[in-house]
Short mmCIF file of C-alpha atoms in Angstrom, two decimals:
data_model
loop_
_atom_site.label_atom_id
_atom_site.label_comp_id
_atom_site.label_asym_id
_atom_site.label_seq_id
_atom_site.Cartn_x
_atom_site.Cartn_y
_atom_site.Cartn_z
CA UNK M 1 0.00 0.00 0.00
CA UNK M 2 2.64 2.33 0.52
CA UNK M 3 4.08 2.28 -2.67
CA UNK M 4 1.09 3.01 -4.98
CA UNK M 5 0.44 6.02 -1.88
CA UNK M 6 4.17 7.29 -2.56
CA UNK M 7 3.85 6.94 -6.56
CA UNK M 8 0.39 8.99 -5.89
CA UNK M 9 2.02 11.54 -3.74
CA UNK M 10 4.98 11.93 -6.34
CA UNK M 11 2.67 12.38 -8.83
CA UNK M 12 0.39 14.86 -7.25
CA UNK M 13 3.40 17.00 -6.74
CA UNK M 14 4.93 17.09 -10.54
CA UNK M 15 1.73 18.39 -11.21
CA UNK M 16 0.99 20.80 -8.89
CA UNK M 17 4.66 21.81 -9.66
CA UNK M 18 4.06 21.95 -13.59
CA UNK M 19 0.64 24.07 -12.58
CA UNK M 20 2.56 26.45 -10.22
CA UNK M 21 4.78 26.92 -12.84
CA UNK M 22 2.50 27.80 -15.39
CA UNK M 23 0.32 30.11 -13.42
CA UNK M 24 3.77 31.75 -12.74
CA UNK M 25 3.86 32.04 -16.78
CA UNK M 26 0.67 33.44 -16.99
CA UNK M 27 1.12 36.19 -14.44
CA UNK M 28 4.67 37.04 -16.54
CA UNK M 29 4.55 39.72 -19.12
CA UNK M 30 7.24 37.73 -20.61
CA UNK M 31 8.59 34.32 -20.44
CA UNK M 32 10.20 31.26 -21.68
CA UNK M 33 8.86 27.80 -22.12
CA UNK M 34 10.10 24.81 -24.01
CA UNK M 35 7.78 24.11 -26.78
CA UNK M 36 7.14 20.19 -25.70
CA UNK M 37 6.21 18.60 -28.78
CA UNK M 38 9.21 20.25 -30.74
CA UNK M 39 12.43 19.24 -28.95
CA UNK M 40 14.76 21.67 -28.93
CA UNK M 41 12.73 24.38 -29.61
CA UNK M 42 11.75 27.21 -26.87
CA UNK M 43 9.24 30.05 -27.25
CA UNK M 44 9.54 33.54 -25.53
CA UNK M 45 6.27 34.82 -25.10
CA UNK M 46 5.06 38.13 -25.04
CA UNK M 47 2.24 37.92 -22.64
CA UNK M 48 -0.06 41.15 -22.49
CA UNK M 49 -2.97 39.84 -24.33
CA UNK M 50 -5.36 42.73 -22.94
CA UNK M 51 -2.84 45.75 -25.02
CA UNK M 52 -1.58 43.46 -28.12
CA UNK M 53 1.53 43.23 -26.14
CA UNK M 54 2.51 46.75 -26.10
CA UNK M 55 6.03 47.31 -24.48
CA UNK M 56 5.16 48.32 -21.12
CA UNK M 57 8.34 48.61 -18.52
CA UNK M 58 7.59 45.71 -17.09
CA UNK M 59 7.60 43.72 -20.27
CA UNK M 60 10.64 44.81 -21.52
CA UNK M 61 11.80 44.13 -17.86
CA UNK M 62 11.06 40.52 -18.23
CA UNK M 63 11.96 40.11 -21.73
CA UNK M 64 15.27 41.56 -20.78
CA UNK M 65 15.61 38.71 -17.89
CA UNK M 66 14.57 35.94 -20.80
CA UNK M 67 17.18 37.09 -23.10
CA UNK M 68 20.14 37.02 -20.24
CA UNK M 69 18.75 33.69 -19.43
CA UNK M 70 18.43 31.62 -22.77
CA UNK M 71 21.76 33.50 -23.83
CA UNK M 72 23.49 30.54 -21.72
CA UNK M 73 21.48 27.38 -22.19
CA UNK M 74 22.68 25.38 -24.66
CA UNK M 75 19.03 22.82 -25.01
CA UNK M 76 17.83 26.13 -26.92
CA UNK M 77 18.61 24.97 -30.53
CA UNK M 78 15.91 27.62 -31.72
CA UNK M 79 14.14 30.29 -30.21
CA UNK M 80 10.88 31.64 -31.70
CA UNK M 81 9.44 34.94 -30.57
CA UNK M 82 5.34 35.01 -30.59
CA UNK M 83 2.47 36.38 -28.90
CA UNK M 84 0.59 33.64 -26.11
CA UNK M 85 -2.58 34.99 -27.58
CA UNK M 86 -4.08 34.71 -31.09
CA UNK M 87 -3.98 37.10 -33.79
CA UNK M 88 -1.45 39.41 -31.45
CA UNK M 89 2.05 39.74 -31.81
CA UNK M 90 3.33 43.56 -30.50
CA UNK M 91 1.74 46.60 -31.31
CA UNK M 92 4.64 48.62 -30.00
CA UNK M 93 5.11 50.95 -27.23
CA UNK M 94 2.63 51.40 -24.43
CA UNK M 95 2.10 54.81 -25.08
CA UNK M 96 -0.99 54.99 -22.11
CA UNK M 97 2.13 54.14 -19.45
CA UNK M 98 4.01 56.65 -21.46
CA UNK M 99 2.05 59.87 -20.74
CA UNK M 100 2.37 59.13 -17.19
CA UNK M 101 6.99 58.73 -17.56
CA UNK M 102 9.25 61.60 -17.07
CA UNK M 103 11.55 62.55 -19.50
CA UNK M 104 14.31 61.02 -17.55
CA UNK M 105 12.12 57.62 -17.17
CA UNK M 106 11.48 57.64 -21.24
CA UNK M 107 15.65 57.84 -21.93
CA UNK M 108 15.72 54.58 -19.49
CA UNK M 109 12.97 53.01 -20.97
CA UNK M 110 14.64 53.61 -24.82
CA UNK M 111 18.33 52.70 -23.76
CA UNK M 112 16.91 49.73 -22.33
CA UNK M 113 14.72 48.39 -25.72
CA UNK M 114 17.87 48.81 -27.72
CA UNK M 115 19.65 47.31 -25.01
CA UNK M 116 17.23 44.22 -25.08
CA UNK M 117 17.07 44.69 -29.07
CA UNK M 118 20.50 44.16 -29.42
CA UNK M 119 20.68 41.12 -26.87
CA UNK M 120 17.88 39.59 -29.19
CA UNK M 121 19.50 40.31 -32.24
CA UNK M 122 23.23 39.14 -30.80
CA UNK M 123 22.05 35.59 -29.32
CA UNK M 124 24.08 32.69 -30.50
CA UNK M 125 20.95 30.48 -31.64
CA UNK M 126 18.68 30.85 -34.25
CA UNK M 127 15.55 32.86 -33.76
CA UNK M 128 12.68 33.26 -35.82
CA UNK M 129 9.82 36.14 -34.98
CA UNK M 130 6.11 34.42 -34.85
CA UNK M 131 3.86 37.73 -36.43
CA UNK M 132 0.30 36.57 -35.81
CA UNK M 133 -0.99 40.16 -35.46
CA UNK M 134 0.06 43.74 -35.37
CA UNK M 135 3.49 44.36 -35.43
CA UNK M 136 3.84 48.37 -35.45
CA UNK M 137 7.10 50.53 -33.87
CA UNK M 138 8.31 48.84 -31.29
CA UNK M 139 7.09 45.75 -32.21
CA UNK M 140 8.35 45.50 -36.20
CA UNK M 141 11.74 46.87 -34.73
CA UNK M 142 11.63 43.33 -31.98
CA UNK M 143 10.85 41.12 -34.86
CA UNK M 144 13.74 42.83 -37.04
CA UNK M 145 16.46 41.97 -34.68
CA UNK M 146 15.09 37.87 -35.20
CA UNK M 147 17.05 36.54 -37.25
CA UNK M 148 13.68 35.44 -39.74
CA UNK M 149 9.86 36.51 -39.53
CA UNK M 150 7.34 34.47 -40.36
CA UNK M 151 3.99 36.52 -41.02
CA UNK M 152 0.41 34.71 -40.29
CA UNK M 153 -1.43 35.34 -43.42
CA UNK M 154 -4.56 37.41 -41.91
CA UNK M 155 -2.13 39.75 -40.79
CA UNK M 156 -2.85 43.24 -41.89
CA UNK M 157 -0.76 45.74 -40.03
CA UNK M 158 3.55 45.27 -40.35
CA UNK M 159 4.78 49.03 -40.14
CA UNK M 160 6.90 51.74 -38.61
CA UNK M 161 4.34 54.21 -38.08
CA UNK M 162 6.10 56.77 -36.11
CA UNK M 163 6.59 59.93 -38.50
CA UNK M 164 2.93 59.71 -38.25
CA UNK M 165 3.54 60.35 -34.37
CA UNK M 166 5.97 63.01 -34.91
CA UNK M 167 9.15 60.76 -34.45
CA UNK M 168 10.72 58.43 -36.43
CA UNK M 169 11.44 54.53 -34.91
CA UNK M 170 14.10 55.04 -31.99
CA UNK M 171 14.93 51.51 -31.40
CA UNK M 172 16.69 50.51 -34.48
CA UNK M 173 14.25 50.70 -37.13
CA UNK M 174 16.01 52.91 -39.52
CA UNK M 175 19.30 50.97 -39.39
CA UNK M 176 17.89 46.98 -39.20
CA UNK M 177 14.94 47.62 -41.53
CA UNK M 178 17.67 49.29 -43.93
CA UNK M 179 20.05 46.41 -44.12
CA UNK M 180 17.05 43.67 -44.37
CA UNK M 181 14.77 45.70 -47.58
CA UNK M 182 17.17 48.19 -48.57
CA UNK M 183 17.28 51.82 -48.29
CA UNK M 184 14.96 53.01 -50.92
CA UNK M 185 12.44 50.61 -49.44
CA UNK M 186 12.93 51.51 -46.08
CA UNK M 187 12.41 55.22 -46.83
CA UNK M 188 9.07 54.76 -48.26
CA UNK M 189 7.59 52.51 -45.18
CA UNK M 190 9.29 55.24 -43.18
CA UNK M 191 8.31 58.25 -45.00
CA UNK M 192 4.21 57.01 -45.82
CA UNK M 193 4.22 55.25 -42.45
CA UNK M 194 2.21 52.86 -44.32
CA UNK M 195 1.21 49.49 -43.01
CA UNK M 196 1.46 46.27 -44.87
CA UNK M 197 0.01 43.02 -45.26
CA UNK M 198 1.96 40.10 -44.68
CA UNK M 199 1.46 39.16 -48.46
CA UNK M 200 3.16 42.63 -48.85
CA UNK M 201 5.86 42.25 -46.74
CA UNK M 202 7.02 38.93 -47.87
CA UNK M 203 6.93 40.58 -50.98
CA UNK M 204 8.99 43.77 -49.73
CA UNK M 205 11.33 41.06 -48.08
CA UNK M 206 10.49 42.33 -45.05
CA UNK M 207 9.31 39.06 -43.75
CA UNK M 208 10.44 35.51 -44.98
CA UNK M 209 7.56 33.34 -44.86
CA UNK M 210 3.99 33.93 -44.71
CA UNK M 211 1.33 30.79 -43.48
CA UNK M 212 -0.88 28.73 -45.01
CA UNK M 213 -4.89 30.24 -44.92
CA UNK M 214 -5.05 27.37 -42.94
CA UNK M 215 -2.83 28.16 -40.57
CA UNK M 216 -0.59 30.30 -37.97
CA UNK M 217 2.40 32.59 -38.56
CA UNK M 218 3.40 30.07 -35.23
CA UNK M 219 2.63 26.70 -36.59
CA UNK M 220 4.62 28.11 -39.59
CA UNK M 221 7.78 28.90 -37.53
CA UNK M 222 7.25 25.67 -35.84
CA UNK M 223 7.44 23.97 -39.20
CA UNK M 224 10.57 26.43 -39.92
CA UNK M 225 12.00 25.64 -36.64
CA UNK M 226 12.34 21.86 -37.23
CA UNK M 227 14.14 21.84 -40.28
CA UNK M 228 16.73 23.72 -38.13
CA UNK M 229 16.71 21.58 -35.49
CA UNK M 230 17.72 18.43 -37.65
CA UNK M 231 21.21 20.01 -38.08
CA UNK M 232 24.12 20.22 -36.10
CA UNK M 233 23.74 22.78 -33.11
CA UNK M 234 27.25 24.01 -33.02
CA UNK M 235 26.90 24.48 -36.53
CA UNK M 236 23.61 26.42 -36.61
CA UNK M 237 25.49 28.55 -33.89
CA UNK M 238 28.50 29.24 -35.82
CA UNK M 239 26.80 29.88 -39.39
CA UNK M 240 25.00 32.39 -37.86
CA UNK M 241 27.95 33.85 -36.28
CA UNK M 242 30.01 33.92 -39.50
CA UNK M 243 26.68 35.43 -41.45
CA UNK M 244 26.16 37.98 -39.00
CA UNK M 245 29.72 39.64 -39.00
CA UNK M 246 30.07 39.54 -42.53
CA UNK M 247 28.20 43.12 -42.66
CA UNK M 248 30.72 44.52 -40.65
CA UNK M 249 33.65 42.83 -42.48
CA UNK M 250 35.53 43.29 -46.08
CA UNK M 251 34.88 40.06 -47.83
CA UNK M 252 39.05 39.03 -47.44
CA UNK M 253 38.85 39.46 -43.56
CA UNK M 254 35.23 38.06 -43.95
CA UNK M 255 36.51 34.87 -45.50
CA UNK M 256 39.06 34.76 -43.08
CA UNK M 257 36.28 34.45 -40.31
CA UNK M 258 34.66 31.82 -42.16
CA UNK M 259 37.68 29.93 -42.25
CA UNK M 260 38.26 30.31 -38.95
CA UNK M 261 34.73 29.56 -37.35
CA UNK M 262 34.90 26.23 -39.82
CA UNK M 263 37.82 25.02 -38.23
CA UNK M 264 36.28 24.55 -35.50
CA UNK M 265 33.60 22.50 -35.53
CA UNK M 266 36.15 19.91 -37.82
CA UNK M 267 36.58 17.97 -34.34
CA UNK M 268 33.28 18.47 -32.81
CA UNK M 269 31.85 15.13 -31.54
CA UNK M 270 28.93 16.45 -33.99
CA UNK M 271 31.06 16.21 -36.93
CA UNK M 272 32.22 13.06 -36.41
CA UNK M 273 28.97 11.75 -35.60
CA UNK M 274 27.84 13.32 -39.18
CA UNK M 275 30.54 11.43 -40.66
CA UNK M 276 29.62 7.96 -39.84
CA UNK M 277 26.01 8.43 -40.15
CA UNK M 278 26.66 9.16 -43.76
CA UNK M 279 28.61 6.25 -43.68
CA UNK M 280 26.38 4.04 -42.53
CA UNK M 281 23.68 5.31 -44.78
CA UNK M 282 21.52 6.88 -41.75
CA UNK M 283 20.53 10.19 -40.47
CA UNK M 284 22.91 11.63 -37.57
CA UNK M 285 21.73 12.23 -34.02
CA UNK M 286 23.32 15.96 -33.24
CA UNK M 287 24.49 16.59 -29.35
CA UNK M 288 25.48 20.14 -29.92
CA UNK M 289 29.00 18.69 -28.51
#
């Protein structure tokens, strides 16, 4: 009898544990969960249903804590930003909290969004941005500093809106949006402060996949997400690595990167392990080691 009671006992506490820590989740403006079903893969939600996810302080708090946090675990093979509810993604700043900041609260609140923006933008796995709603300001400049976006195909509103606010996008929209559609392109979403449709903006380039009607921008970067995930971590880690600094490189010291970052991975226990599967005619279980 007392086993089945223990076994019971155990039991009731993994799931009052997995409940706890999902009503923590759901009180978080911002978090990160594992996406079961999908190993490797982790979602950071954005978790303000009630404003479309506008960047509130605390949001960009949390998100800031999620970023320092995945930026060392190495089980995160991909990381796909997205909304927890439907049709949402991030309609940019809060700008009802803003009317109530200082001036001196508003320089925080900017230094820290490029702050986060660039954490985003510099972390060592892949990352694709989930768009399954309005992504406006704020929230086209988060998805920009993914490394892909992947559009839902009801979505009607991808812009940078703000010379329509008397500004122009503060937290790297002129300079991301520039090097992803070009500067003649960029000017015009700038100047019109037009906003697109996602058939439009995979069009522009701006985004690089749009769903299925009968589908999610999220089930789409799911999809996206496990093609990575079949290839070698270390590998995804250092192609991106190698792609990323070749903006700031002439293509000699470029090539000389590339070199570099290949050589190591040549005795990675995930090489080797790529080697014989070929071999033996089968398809290689990656370690990221």
């Amino acid at each position: 009898m007392f086993l089945p009671s223990f076994r019971f006992a155990r039991t009731n506490v993994k799931v009052l544990s997995r409940r706890f820590i999902q009503a923590q989740a759901a009180e978080k403006q911002a978090f990160l969960k594992p996406i079961e079903s999908h190993p490797g893969v982790w979602g950071l939600a954005l978790n303000r249903p009630q404003s479309k996810n506008a960047i509130s302080v605390a949001l960009l708090q949390q998100l800031r804590e999620c970023l320092e946090t995945v930026l060392y675990d190495k089980s995160v093979r991909v990381l796909i930003l997205h909304s927890t509810a439907a049709g949402s993604f991030c309609a940019g700043a809060d700008l009802i909290e803003r009317r109530s900041m200082t001036q001196v609260q508003v320089n925080k609140f900017l230094a820290d969004l490029r702050d986060a923006l660039g954490k985003l933008e510099a972390l060592p796995m892949p990352t694709i941005a989930a768009i399954d709603g309005p992504a406006l300001g704020g929230g086209l400049e988060m998805s920009l500093a993914c490394d892909l976006r992947v559009a839902g195909h009801d979505v009607t509103k991808i812009g940078l809106p703000e010379t329509g606010l008397g500004i122009i996008p503060g937290a790297g929209g002129t300079q991301r949006v520039t090097r992803i559609i070009g500067p003649s392109r960029a000017k015009d979403l700038i100047f019109t402060a037009r906003s697109l449709t996602a058939s439009q903006a995979l069009d522009w380039g701006l985004v690089n996949y749009v769903s299925d009607p009968d589908s999610t921008g999220f089930h789409r970067a799911l999809t996206l997400a496990d093609t990575m995930t079949r290839n070698a971590p270390l590998a995804l880690r250092a192609a991106k690595q190698a792609v990323s600094r070749s903006e700031d490189l002439a293509l000699e010291a470029g090539l000389d990167f590339e070199r570099a970052t290949y050589e190591t991975l040549l005795k990675t226990e995930d090489r080797l392990e790529a080697l014989s599967a070929f071999k033996e005619k089968r398809k290689p279980l990656f370690k990221g080691e």
